[in-house]
Each structure stands twice: as C-alpha cells, then as structure tokens.
mmCIF file of C-alpha atoms in Angstrom:
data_model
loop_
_atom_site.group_PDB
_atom_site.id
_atom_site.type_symbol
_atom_site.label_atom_id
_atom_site.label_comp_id
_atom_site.label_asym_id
_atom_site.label_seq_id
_atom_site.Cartn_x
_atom_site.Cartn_y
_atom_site.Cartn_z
ATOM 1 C CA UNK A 288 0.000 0.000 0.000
ATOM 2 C CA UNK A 289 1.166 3.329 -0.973
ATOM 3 C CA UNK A 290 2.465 5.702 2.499
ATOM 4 C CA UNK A 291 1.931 9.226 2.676
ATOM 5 C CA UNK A 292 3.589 9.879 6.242
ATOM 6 C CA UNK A 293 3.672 13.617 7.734
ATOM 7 C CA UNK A 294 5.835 14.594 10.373
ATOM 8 C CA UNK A 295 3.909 15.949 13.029
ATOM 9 C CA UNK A 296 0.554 15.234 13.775
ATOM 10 C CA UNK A 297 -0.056 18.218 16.059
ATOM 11 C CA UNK A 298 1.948 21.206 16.056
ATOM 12 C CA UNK A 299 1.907 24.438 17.972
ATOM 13 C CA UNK A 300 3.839 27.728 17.089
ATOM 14 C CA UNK A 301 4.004 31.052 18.105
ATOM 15 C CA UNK A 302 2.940 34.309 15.486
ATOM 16 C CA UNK A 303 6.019 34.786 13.168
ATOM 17 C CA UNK A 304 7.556 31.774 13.576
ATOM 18 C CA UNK A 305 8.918 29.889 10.659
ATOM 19 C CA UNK A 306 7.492 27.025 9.987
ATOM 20 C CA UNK A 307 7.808 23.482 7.919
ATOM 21 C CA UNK A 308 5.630 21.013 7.732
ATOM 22 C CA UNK A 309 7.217 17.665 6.218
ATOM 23 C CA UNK A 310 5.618 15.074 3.819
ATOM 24 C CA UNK A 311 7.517 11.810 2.378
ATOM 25 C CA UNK A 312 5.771 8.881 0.124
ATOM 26 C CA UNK A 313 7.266 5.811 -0.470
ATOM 27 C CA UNK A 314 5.782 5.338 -3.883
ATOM 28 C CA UNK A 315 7.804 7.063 -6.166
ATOM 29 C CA UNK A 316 5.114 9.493 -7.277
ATOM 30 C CA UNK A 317 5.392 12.095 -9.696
ATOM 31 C CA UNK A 318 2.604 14.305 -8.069
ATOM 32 C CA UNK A 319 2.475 15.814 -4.451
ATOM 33 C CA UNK A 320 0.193 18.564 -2.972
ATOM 34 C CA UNK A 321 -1.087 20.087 0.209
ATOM 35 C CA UNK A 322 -4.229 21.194 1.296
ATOM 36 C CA UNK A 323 -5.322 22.729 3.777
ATOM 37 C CA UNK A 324 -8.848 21.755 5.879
ATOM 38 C CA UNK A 325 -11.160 24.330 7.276
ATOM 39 C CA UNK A 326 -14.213 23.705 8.984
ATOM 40 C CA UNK A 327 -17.241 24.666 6.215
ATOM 41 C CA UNK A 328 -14.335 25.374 3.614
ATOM 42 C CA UNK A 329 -13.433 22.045 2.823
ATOM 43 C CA UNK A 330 -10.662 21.312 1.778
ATOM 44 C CA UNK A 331 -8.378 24.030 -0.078
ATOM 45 C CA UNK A 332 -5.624 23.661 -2.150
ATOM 46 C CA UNK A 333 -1.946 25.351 -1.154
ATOM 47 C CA UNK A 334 0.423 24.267 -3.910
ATOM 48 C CA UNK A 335 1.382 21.321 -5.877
ATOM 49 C CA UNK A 336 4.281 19.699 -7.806
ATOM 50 C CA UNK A 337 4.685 17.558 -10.641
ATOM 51 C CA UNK A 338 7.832 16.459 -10.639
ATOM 52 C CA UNK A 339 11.167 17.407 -8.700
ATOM 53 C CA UNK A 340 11.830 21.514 -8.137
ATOM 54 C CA UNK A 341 8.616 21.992 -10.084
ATOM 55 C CA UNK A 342 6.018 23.955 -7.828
ATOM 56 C CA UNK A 343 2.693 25.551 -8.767
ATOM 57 C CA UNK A 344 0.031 27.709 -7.235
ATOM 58 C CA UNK A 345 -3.061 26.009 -6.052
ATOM 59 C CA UNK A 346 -5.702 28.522 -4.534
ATOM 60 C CA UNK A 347 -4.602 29.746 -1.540
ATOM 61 C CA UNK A 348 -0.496 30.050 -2.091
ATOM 62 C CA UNK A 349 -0.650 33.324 -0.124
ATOM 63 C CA UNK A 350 1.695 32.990 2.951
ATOM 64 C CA UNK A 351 3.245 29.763 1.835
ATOM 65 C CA UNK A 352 5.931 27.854 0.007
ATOM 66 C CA UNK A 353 6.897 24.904 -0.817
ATOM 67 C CA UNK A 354 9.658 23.196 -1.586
ATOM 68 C CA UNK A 355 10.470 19.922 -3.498
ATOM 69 C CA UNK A 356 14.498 18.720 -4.018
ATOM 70 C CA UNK A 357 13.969 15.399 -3.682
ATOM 71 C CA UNK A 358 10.933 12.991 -5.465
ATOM 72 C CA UNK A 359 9.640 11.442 -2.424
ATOM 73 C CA UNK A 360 9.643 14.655 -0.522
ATOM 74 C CA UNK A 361 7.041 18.076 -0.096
ATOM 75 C CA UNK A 362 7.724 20.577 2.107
ATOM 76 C CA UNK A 363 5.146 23.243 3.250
ATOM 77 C CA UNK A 364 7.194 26.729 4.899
ATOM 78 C CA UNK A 365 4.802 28.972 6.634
ATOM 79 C CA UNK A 366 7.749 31.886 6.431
ATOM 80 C CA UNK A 367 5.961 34.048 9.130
ATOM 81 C CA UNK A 368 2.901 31.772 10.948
ATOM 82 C CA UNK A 369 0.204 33.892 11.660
ATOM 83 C CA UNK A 370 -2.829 32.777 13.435
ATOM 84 C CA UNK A 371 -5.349 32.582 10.232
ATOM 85 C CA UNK A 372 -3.338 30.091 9.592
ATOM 86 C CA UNK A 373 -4.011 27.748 11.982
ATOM 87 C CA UNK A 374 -5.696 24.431 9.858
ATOM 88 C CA UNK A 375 -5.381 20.878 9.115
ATOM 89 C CA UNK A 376 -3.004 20.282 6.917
ATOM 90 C CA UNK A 377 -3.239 17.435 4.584
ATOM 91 C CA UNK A 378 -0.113 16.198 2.531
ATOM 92 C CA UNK A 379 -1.428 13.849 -0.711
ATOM 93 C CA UNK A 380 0.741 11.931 -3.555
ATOM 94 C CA UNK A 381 -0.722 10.620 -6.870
ATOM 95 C CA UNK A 382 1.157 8.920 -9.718
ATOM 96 C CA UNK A 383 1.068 10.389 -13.043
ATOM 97 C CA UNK A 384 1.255 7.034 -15.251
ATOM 98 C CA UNK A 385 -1.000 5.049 -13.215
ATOM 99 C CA UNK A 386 -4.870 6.157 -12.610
ATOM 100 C CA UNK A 387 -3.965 9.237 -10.566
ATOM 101 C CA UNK A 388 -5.385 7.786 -7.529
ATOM 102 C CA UNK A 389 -4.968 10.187 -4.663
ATOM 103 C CA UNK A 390 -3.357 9.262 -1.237
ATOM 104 C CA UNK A 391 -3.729 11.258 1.565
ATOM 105 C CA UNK A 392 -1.166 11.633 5.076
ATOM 106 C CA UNK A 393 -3.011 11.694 8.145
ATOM 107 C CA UNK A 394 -2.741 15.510 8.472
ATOM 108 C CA UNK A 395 -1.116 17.614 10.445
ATOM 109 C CA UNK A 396 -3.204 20.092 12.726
ATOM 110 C CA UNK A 397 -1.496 23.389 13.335
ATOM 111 C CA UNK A 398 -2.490 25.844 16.307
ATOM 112 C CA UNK A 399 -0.636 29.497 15.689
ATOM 113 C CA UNK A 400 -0.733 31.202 19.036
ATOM 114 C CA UNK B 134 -13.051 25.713 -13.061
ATOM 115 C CA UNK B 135 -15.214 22.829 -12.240
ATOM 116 C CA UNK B 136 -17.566 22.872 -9.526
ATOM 117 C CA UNK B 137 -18.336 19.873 -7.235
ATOM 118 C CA UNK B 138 -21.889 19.756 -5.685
ATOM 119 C CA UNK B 139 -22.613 16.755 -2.981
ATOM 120 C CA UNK B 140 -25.814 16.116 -1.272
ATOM 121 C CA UNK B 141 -27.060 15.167 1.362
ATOM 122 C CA UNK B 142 -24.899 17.047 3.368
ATOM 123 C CA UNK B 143 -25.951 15.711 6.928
ATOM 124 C CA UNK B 144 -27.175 11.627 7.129
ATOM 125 C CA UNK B 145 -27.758 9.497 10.185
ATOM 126 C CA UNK B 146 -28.844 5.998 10.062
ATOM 127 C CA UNK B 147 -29.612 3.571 12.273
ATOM 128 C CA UNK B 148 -26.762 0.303 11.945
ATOM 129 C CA UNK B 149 -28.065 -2.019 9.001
ATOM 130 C CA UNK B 150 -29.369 0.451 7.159
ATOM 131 C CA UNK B 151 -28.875 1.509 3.502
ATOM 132 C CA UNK B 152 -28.183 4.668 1.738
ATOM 133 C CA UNK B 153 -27.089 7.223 -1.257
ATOM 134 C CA UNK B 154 -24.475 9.316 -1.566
ATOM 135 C CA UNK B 155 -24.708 11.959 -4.740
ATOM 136 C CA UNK B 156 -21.766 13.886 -6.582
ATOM 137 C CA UNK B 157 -22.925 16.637 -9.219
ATOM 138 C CA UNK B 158 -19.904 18.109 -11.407
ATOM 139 C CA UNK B 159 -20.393 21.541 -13.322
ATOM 140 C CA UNK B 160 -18.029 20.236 -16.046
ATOM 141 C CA UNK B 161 -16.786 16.464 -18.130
ATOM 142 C CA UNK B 162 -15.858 13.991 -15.505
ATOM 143 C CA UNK B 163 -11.673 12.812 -15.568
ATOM 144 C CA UNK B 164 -10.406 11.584 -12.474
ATOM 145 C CA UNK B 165 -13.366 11.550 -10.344
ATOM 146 C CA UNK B 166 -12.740 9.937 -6.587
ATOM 147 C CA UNK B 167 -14.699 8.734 -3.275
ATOM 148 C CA UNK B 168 -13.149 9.440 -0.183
ATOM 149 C CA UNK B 169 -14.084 8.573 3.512
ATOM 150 C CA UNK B 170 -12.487 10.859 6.194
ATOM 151 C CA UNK B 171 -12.615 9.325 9.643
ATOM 152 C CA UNK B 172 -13.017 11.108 13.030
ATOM 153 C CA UNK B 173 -9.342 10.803 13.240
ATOM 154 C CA UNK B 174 -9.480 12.951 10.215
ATOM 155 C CA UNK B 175 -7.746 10.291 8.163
ATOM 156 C CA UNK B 176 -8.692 10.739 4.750
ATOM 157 C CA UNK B 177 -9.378 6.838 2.776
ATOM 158 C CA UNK B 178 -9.291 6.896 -0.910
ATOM 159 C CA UNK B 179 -12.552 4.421 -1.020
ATOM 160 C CA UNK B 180 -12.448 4.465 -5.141
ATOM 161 C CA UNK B 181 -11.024 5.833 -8.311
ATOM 162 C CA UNK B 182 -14.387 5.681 -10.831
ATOM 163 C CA UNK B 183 -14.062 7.771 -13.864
ATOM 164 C CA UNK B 184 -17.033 5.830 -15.391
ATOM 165 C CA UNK B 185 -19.224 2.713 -14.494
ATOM 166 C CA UNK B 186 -19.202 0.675 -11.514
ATOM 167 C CA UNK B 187 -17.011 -0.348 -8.948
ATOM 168 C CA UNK B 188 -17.718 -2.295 -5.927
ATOM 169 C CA UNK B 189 -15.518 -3.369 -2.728
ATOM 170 C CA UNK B 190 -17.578 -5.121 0.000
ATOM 171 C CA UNK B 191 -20.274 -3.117 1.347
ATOM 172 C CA UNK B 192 -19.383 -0.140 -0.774
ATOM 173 C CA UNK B 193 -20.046 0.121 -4.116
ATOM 174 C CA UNK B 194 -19.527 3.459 -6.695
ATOM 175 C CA UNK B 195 -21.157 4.453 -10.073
ATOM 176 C CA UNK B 196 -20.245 7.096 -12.569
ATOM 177 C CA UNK B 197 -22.325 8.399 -15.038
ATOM 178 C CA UNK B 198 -19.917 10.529 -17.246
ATOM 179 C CA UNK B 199 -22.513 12.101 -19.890
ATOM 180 C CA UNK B 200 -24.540 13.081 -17.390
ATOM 181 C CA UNK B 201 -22.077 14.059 -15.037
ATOM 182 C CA UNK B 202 -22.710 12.226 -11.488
ATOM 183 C CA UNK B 203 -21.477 9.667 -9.442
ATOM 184 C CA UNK B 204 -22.770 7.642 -6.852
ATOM 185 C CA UNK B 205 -21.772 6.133 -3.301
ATOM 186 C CA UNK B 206 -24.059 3.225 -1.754
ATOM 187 C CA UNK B 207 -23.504 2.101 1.117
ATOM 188 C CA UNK B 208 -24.991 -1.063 2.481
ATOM 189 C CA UNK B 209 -25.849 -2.657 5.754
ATOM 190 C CA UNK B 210 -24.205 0.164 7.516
ATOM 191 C CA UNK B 211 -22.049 -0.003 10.262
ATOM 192 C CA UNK B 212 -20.574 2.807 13.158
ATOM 193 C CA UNK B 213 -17.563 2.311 11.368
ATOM 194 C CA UNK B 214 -18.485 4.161 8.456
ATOM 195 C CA UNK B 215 -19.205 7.177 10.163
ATOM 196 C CA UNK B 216 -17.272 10.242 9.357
ATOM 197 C CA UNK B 217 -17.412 12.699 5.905
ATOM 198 C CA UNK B 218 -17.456 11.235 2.381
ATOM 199 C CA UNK B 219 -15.824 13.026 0.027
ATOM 200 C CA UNK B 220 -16.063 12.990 -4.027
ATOM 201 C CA UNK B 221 -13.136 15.241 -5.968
ATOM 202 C CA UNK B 222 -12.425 15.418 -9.796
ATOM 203 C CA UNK B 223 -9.659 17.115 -11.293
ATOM 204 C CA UNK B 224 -9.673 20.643 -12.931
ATOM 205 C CA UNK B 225 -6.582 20.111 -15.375
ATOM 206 C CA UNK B 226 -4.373 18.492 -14.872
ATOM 207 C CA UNK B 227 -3.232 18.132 -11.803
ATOM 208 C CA UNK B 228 -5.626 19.982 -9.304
ATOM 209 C CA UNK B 229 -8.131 18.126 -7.708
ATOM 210 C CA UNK B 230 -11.320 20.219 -6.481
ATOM 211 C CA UNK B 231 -13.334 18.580 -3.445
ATOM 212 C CA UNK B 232 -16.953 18.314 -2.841
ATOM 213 C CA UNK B 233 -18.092 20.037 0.841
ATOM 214 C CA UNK B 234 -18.676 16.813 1.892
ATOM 215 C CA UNK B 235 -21.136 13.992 3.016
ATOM 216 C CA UNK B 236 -21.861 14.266 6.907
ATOM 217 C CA UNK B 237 -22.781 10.374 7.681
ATOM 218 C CA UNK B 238 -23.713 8.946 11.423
ATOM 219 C CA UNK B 239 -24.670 5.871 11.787
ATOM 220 C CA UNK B 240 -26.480 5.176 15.277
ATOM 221 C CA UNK B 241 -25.980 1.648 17.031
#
C-alpha cells in the first residue's frame, strides 16, 4: 500500500515563527500537494508539484511555500505563521502514469498562538 | 473551473441500514474519486471511478460521465463508516477540487 507519512501530527507555534511542515511517500510518485482543511471550507488547495523543483500555485499560495528537491519529498514553509493560519493540513501523492489515484497523510493540525 | 456539488450534506442511520451518496460536477468527468475521512481525520481513498461501476464489499460506486454524477451506496451500515465522504475530480491536470462533503452517522 502506498504511504503518505507527515511529520507531526499536532503542532503548535508562536505568530512569526517559521514554519515546515514535512511530507515523504514511499511510492515514487510524480505528483504531491497540500491542502489545507477548514471547517465549512473544505478542503483548499496550497500548492502542488509535478515532478522534482517543479512547484505551482493552487488557490490559496498566499503565505506559503513549498519546496520539493527530492521525489519522495514536499515541504510546506509557513515563512511568518500567523494565526489565520491555523488548519489541518493534509499532505497527498498521486502517480502520473498510473490512474492518478490520490493518497492522503493523516494531516497535520497546526495551532498558531 | 469545475464545480463539485454533494448532497445530502448531513445523514444518520440507524446500523443495518442503507443509503445514497450523490456527486454533481459543473463540467466532463476525468479523475473523479470517493473518499471517507474518519473522526481521526484520516482521509481513505474508497475508489477511483471515472465511469461505471465499482464495488468493494459493502461499498459500491457508479459514474455516469454524460450526465455528469457519481454515486456512493452504502450497504448494511455499520458505526464504522461514520465520518465525511468526500467525491473530488480534477480541474486540469493536476488539481483536484473537493466536494463540501457527506456528513454520515450511523447510530448503534
């Protein structure tokens, strides 16, 4: 079965903190993204990438990066947390060459104090 | 971009019972999914159903691409299954766009 694994399940920070939020696969897919999960928003999307050091814009980029130098890896950088940005935060991985299923992480809940 | 209409949004059920799950989509159907998020918040990939039917146990999925819809039964239902079911398609490529959700209890 294909592993999405995130780092932290719960996380608190402080306002203007830096923050990264890790996501590996173990599947060698081409496609990772984060979301982000607000109650009666659904879920959002941050940023994706198709492939290594390629990045682009989901719907909500603002206040984020992301960084990808290595397949199996996402990173999400909150460069200065701020408390509107306290969320679930989903990592996913799909393959490009194989029915695009998606596979979610089990999220990591961030509380900006 | 494509827009991504479930109903109903809030379902409770007593255990055995069965029920419906509907996914509208604004635009052609391509990678259309079913998910199941658990009160862990755990999101399941339940199936990948671009078209026709799919079944796995008590679940089973159908797509209807020309008239873009899907649908979720679920059968003899079980506390387990509580939690929100989702349906996303993509919008290009790449980006996925999610449904608000499927609110389901299911009362012992």
């Amino acid at each position: 079965d294909v592993k999405v694994t995130q780092s932290s399940r719960y996380l608190v920070k402080r306002t203007g903190e830096k923050v990264f939020l890790e996501c590996v696969q173990d599947m060698d897919h081409e496609n990772m993204f984060w979301y982000r999960q607000d109650p009666g928003l659904g879920l959002r999307l941050i940023y994706f990438s198709y492939d290594v050091k390629m990045k682009e814009k989901g719907d909500i980029p603002e206040g984020y990066s992301v960084s990808r130098e290595k397949k199996e890896r996402f990173s999400l950088i909150l460069e200065s947390a701020s408390t509107n940005q306290t969320s679930m935060y989903l990592c996913a991985s799909s393959s490009t060459y194989s029915n695009e299923k998606l596979f979610f992480g089990s999220g990591t809940q961030l509380s900006v104090l | 971009g494509i827009q991504v209409e479930q109903s109903p949004p809030d379902l409770i059920l007593q255990e055995g019972a069965n029920s419906t799950l509907r996914c509208n989509f604004s635009d052609s159907v391509n990678n259309l999914q079913w998910f199941h998020q658990n009160p862990w918040g755990q999101l399941i990939n339940l199936f990948y159903i671009p078209s026709g039917t799919k079944q796995n146990g008590r679940l089973s999925a159908t797509t209807v691409a020309t008239e873009r819809y899907s649908l979720l039964y679920i059968s003899s239902s079980q506390t387990t299954d509580s939690g929100v079911y989702f349906c996303a398609d993509t919008s290009g490529t790449y980006k996925y766009i999610f449904g608000t959700g499927t609110r389901l209890k299911v009362l012992a």
